[in-house]
Amino acid sequence: MLRTSMDLEDTLHEITLPFFVLHGEADIVTDPEISKALFEKASTRDKTIKLYPGMWHGLTSGEPDANVDLVFADIVNWLDARTGDSASLTVTPVHDFTSNVQKVVDGVSNGQGKSKRPQASLLCGLNGGGRRLVHRSSM
């Protein structure tokens, strides 16, 4: 993984396609400053960086569902803006959660007692009932 990261860093100046960097500011696995530096090094004119205050490394897993919804909404909107599809709709998170990102402290939401995390209601294999769809390989 380190070799791949180093190869990526060495070739970022060659990137000419749209480039989107997302990073949790509370990430202790990968320093957000690394993503900022990679973003700056990319030579493409169409580049965007989105930092999420209080969010950790796994922006789409391990975060409260409202945070995950926000990240997916940002991704979908970024992609839609670049497809030229005039019929596309703006996607918003299920919860209006753009003003403050829910912080997770020691794996507990808002520092309160542990509670069962509710399931999200859309995107990535989730249906309206909140049941996650799991693919199990026959191998």
PDB file of C-alpha atoms in Angstrom:
ATOM      1  CA  MET A   1       0.000   0.000   0.000  1.00  0.00           C
ATOM      2  CA  LEU A   2       2.873   2.347   0.795  1.00  0.00           C
ATOM      3  CA  ARG A   3       4.436   1.725  -2.627  1.00  0.00           C
ATOM      4  CA  THR A   4       1.108   2.507  -4.327  1.00  0.00           C
ATOM      5  CA  SER A   5       0.753   5.705  -2.304  1.00  0.00           C
ATOM      6  CA  MET A   6       4.253   6.781  -3.267  1.00  0.00           C
ATOM      7  CA  ASP A   7       3.594   6.007  -6.951  1.00  0.00           C
ATOM      8  CA  LEU A   8       0.407   8.051  -6.787  1.00  0.00           C
ATOM      9  CA  GLU A   9       2.234  10.973  -5.224  1.00  0.00           C
ATOM     10  CA  ASP A  10       4.924  10.821  -7.915  1.00  0.00           C
ATOM     11  CA  THR A  11       2.369  10.938 -10.759  1.00  0.00           C
ATOM     12  CA  LEU A  12      -0.194  13.430  -9.432  1.00  0.00           C
ATOM     13  CA  HIS A  13       1.251  16.143 -11.653  1.00  0.00           C
ATOM     14  CA  GLU A  14       0.042  14.061 -14.636  1.00  0.00           C
ATOM     15  CA  ILE A  15      -3.623  14.064 -13.583  1.00  0.00           C
ATOM     16  CA  THR A  16      -5.795  16.066 -15.973  1.00  0.00           C
ATOM     17  CA  LEU A  17      -9.197  14.564 -15.161  1.00  0.00           C
ATOM     18  CA  PRO A  18     -11.514  15.985 -12.489  1.00  0.00           C
ATOM     19  CA  PHE A  19     -10.129  15.135  -9.056  1.00  0.00           C
ATOM     20  CA  PHE A  20     -12.150  14.936  -5.812  1.00  0.00           C
ATOM     21  CA  VAL A  21     -10.488  14.506  -2.420  1.00  0.00           C
ATOM     22  CA  LEU A  22     -12.593  13.750   0.659  1.00  0.00           C
ATOM     23  CA  HIS A  23     -11.063  13.457   4.120  1.00  0.00           C
ATOM     24  CA  GLY A  24     -12.181  13.418   7.733  1.00  0.00           C
ATOM     25  CA  GLU A  25     -10.388  16.056   9.779  1.00  0.00           C
ATOM     26  CA  ALA A  26     -10.329  13.777  12.855  1.00  0.00           C
ATOM     27  CA  ASP A  27      -8.638  10.965  10.888  1.00  0.00           C
ATOM     28  CA  ILE A  28      -5.815   9.448  12.936  1.00  0.00           C
ATOM     29  CA  VAL A  29      -4.943   6.793  10.318  1.00  0.00           C
ATOM     30  CA  THR A  30      -3.963   9.229   7.567  1.00  0.00           C
ATOM     31  CA  ASP A  31      -3.136  12.833   8.372  1.00  0.00           C
ATOM     32  CA  PRO A  32      -5.528  15.217   6.568  1.00  0.00           C
ATOM     33  CA  GLU A  33      -2.486  17.340   5.697  1.00  0.00           C
ATOM     34  CA  ILE A  34      -1.382  14.537   3.364  1.00  0.00           C
ATOM     35  CA  SER A  35      -4.637  14.810   1.401  1.00  0.00           C
ATOM     36  CA  LYS A  36      -4.249  18.590   1.276  1.00  0.00           C
ATOM     37  CA  ALA A  37      -0.716  18.209  -0.097  1.00  0.00           C
ATOM     38  CA  LEU A  38      -1.832  15.635  -2.697  1.00  0.00           C
ATOM     39  CA  PHE A  39      -4.677  17.951  -3.711  1.00  0.00           C
ATOM     40  CA  GLU A  40      -2.246  20.826  -4.206  1.00  0.00           C
ATOM     41  CA  LYS A  41       0.135  18.639  -6.213  1.00  0.00           C
ATOM     42  CA  ALA A  42      -2.532  17.510  -8.712  1.00  0.00           C
ATOM     43  CA  SER A  43      -2.179  19.619 -11.848  1.00  0.00           C
ATOM     44  CA  THR A  44      -5.772  19.351 -13.047  1.00  0.00           C
ATOM     45  CA  ARG A  45      -7.766  22.572 -13.094  1.00  0.00           C
ATOM     46  CA  ASP A  46     -10.941  20.801 -11.976  1.00  0.00           C
ATOM     47  CA  LYS A  47     -10.121  19.666  -8.482  1.00  0.00           C
ATOM     48  CA  THR A  48     -12.122  19.795  -5.281  1.00  0.00           C
ATOM     49  CA  ILE A  49     -11.236  19.015  -1.694  1.00  0.00           C
ATOM     50  CA  LYS A  50     -13.858  18.431   0.979  1.00  0.00           C
ATOM     51  CA  LEU A  51     -12.795  18.110   4.609  1.00  0.00           C
ATOM     52  CA  TYR A  52     -15.310  16.872   7.161  1.00  0.00           C
ATOM     53  CA  PRO A  53     -14.793  18.277  10.677  1.00  0.00           C
ATOM     54  CA  GLY A  54     -15.043  15.644  13.398  1.00  0.00           C
ATOM     55  CA  MET A  55     -15.140  12.729  10.960  1.00  0.00           C
ATOM     56  CA  TRP A  56     -12.587   9.927  10.936  1.00  0.00           C
ATOM     57  CA  HIS A  57     -10.886   7.717   8.330  1.00  0.00           C
ATOM     58  CA  GLY A  58     -13.871   5.665   7.138  1.00  0.00           C
ATOM     59  CA  LEU A  59     -16.154   8.390   5.811  1.00  0.00           C
ATOM     60  CA  THR A  60     -18.684   5.873   4.478  1.00  0.00           C
ATOM     61  CA  SER A  61     -18.409   3.285   7.237  1.00  0.00           C
ATOM     62  CA  GLY A  62     -18.076   3.651  10.973  1.00  0.00           C
ATOM     63  CA  GLU A  63     -19.557   7.137  10.999  1.00  0.00           C
ATOM     64  CA  PRO A  64     -23.096   7.977  12.145  1.00  0.00           C
ATOM     65  CA  ASP A  65     -25.602   7.436   9.337  1.00  0.00           C
ATOM     66  CA  ALA A  66     -26.286  11.157   8.923  1.00  0.00           C
ATOM     67  CA  ASN A  67     -22.566  11.723   8.282  1.00  0.00           C
ATOM     68  CA  VAL A  68     -22.453   8.884   5.739  1.00  0.00           C
ATOM     69  CA  ASP A  69     -25.526  10.345   4.005  1.00  0.00           C
ATOM     70  CA  LEU A  70     -23.770  13.722   3.816  1.00  0.00           C
ATOM     71  CA  VAL A  71     -20.636  12.202   2.251  1.00  0.00           C
ATOM     72  CA  PHE A  72     -22.633  10.250  -0.353  1.00  0.00           C
ATOM     73  CA  ALA A  73     -24.718  13.334  -1.175  1.00  0.00           C
ATOM     74  CA  ASP A  74     -21.507  15.324  -1.732  1.00  0.00           C
ATOM     75  CA  ILE A  75     -20.095  12.598  -3.996  1.00  0.00           C
ATOM     76  CA  VAL A  76     -23.280  12.302  -6.072  1.00  0.00           C
ATOM     77  CA  ASN A  77     -23.583  16.088  -6.439  1.00  0.00           C
ATOM     78  CA  TRP A  78     -19.915  16.393  -7.467  1.00  0.00           C
ATOM     79  CA  LEU A  79     -20.357  13.669 -10.099  1.00  0.00           C
ATOM     80  CA  ASP A  80     -23.630  15.141 -11.367  1.00  0.00           C
ATOM     81  CA  ALA A  81     -22.021  18.562 -11.775  1.00  0.00           C
ATOM     82  CA  ARG A  82     -19.448  17.000 -14.105  1.00  0.00           C
ATOM     83  CA  THR A  83     -21.676  14.778 -16.227  1.00  0.00           C
ATOM     84  CA  GLY A  84     -23.449  17.603 -18.009  1.00  0.00           C
ATOM     85  CA  ASP A  85     -26.793  15.966 -17.276  1.00  0.00           C
ATOM     86  CA  SER A  86     -29.251  18.858 -17.100  1.00  0.00           C
ATOM     87  CA  ALA A  87     -31.961  16.485 -15.890  1.00  0.00           C
ATOM     88  CA  SER A  88     -30.029  15.442 -12.781  1.00  0.00           C
ATOM     89  CA  LEU A  89     -31.392  16.288  -9.377  1.00  0.00           C
ATOM     90  CA  THR A  90     -29.465  17.711  -6.468  1.00  0.00           C
ATOM     91  CA  VAL A  91     -29.102  15.019  -3.826  1.00  0.00           C
ATOM     92  CA  THR A  92     -29.386  16.044  -0.215  1.00  0.00           C
ATOM     93  CA  PRO A  93     -28.702  13.976   2.873  1.00  0.00           C
ATOM     94  CA  VAL A  94     -31.693  12.265   4.461  1.00  0.00           C
ATOM     95  CA  HIS A  95     -31.145  14.499   7.461  1.00  0.00           C
ATOM     96  CA  ASP A  96     -30.413  18.217   7.164  1.00  0.00           C
ATOM     97  CA  PHE A  97     -26.944  17.845   8.592  1.00  0.00           C
ATOM     98  CA  THR A  98     -24.845  20.333   6.663  1.00  0.00           C
ATOM     99  CA  SER A  99     -24.374  22.879   9.448  1.00  0.00           C
ATOM    100  CA  ASN A 100     -22.607  20.612  11.919  1.00  0.00           C
ATOM    101  CA  VAL A 101     -21.065  17.200  11.584  1.00  0.00           C
ATOM    102  CA  GLN A 102     -21.841  14.797  14.392  1.00  0.00           C
ATOM    103  CA  LYS A 103     -18.666  14.037  16.317  1.00  0.00           C
ATOM    104  CA  VAL A 104     -17.783  10.550  17.449  1.00  0.00           C
ATOM    105  CA  VAL A 105     -15.648  10.288  20.580  1.00  0.00           C
ATOM    106  CA  ASP A 106     -14.079   6.910  21.368  1.00  0.00           C
ATOM    107  CA  GLY A 107     -16.600   5.200  19.099  1.00  0.00           C
ATOM    108  CA  VAL A 108     -19.586   6.742  20.909  1.00  0.00           C
ATOM    109  CA  SER A 109     -21.719   9.370  19.202  1.00  0.00           C
ATOM    110  CA  ASN A 110     -21.596  12.768  20.970  1.00  0.00           C
ATOM    111  CA  GLY A 111     -19.792  11.247  23.949  1.00  0.00           C
ATOM    112  CA  GLN A 112     -22.996   9.736  25.353  1.00  0.00           C
ATOM    113  CA  GLY A 113     -23.597   6.139  26.354  1.00  0.00           C
ATOM    114  CA  LYS A 114     -23.354   3.459  23.714  1.00  0.00           C
ATOM    115  CA  SER A 115     -26.544   2.907  21.800  1.00  0.00           C
ATOM    116  CA  LYS A 116     -27.438   0.728  18.846  1.00  0.00           C
ATOM    117  CA  ARG A 117     -26.721   2.622  15.649  1.00  0.00           C
ATOM    118  CA  PRO A 118     -29.799   2.990  13.398  1.00  0.00           C
ATOM    119  CA  GLN A 119     -29.459   1.856   9.789  1.00  0.00           C
ATOM    120  CA  ALA A 120     -29.319   4.388   6.959  1.00  0.00           C
ATOM    121  CA  SER A 121     -32.249   4.649   4.599  1.00  0.00           C
ATOM    122  CA  LEU A 122     -30.636   4.942   1.146  1.00  0.00           C
ATOM    123  CA  LEU A 123     -27.596   4.375  -1.059  1.00  0.00           C
ATOM    124  CA  CYS A 124     -25.053   1.587  -1.397  1.00  0.00           C
ATOM    125  CA  GLY A 125     -27.093  -1.547  -0.937  1.00  0.00           C
ATOM    126  CA  LEU A 126     -29.532  -0.173   1.587  1.00  0.00           C
ATOM    127  CA  ASN A 127     -33.241  -0.462   1.061  1.00  0.00           C
ATOM    128  CA  GLY A 128     -36.106   1.456   2.660  1.00  0.00           C
ATOM    129  CA  GLY A 129     -36.351  -1.067   5.488  1.00  0.00           C
ATOM    130  CA  GLY A 130     -32.807  -0.310   6.578  1.00  0.00           C
ATOM    131  CA  ARG A 131     -31.575  -3.862   5.896  1.00  0.00           C
ATOM    132  CA  ARG A 132     -28.096  -3.980   4.386  1.00  0.00           C
ATOM    133  CA  LEU A 133     -27.686  -6.085   1.273  1.00  0.00           C
ATOM    134  CA  VAL A 134     -24.643  -8.314   1.537  1.00  0.00           C
ATOM    135  CA  HIS A 135     -22.979 -10.083  -1.381  1.00  0.00           C
ATOM    136  CA  ARG A 136     -21.360 -13.355  -0.432  1.00  0.00           C
ATOM    137  CA  SER A 137     -19.060 -14.885  -2.998  1.00  0.00           C
ATOM    138  CA  SER A 138     -19.452 -18.570  -3.772  1.00  0.00           C
ATOM    139  CA  MET A 139     -15.674 -18.932  -3.618  1.00  0.00           C
TER     140      MET A 139
END
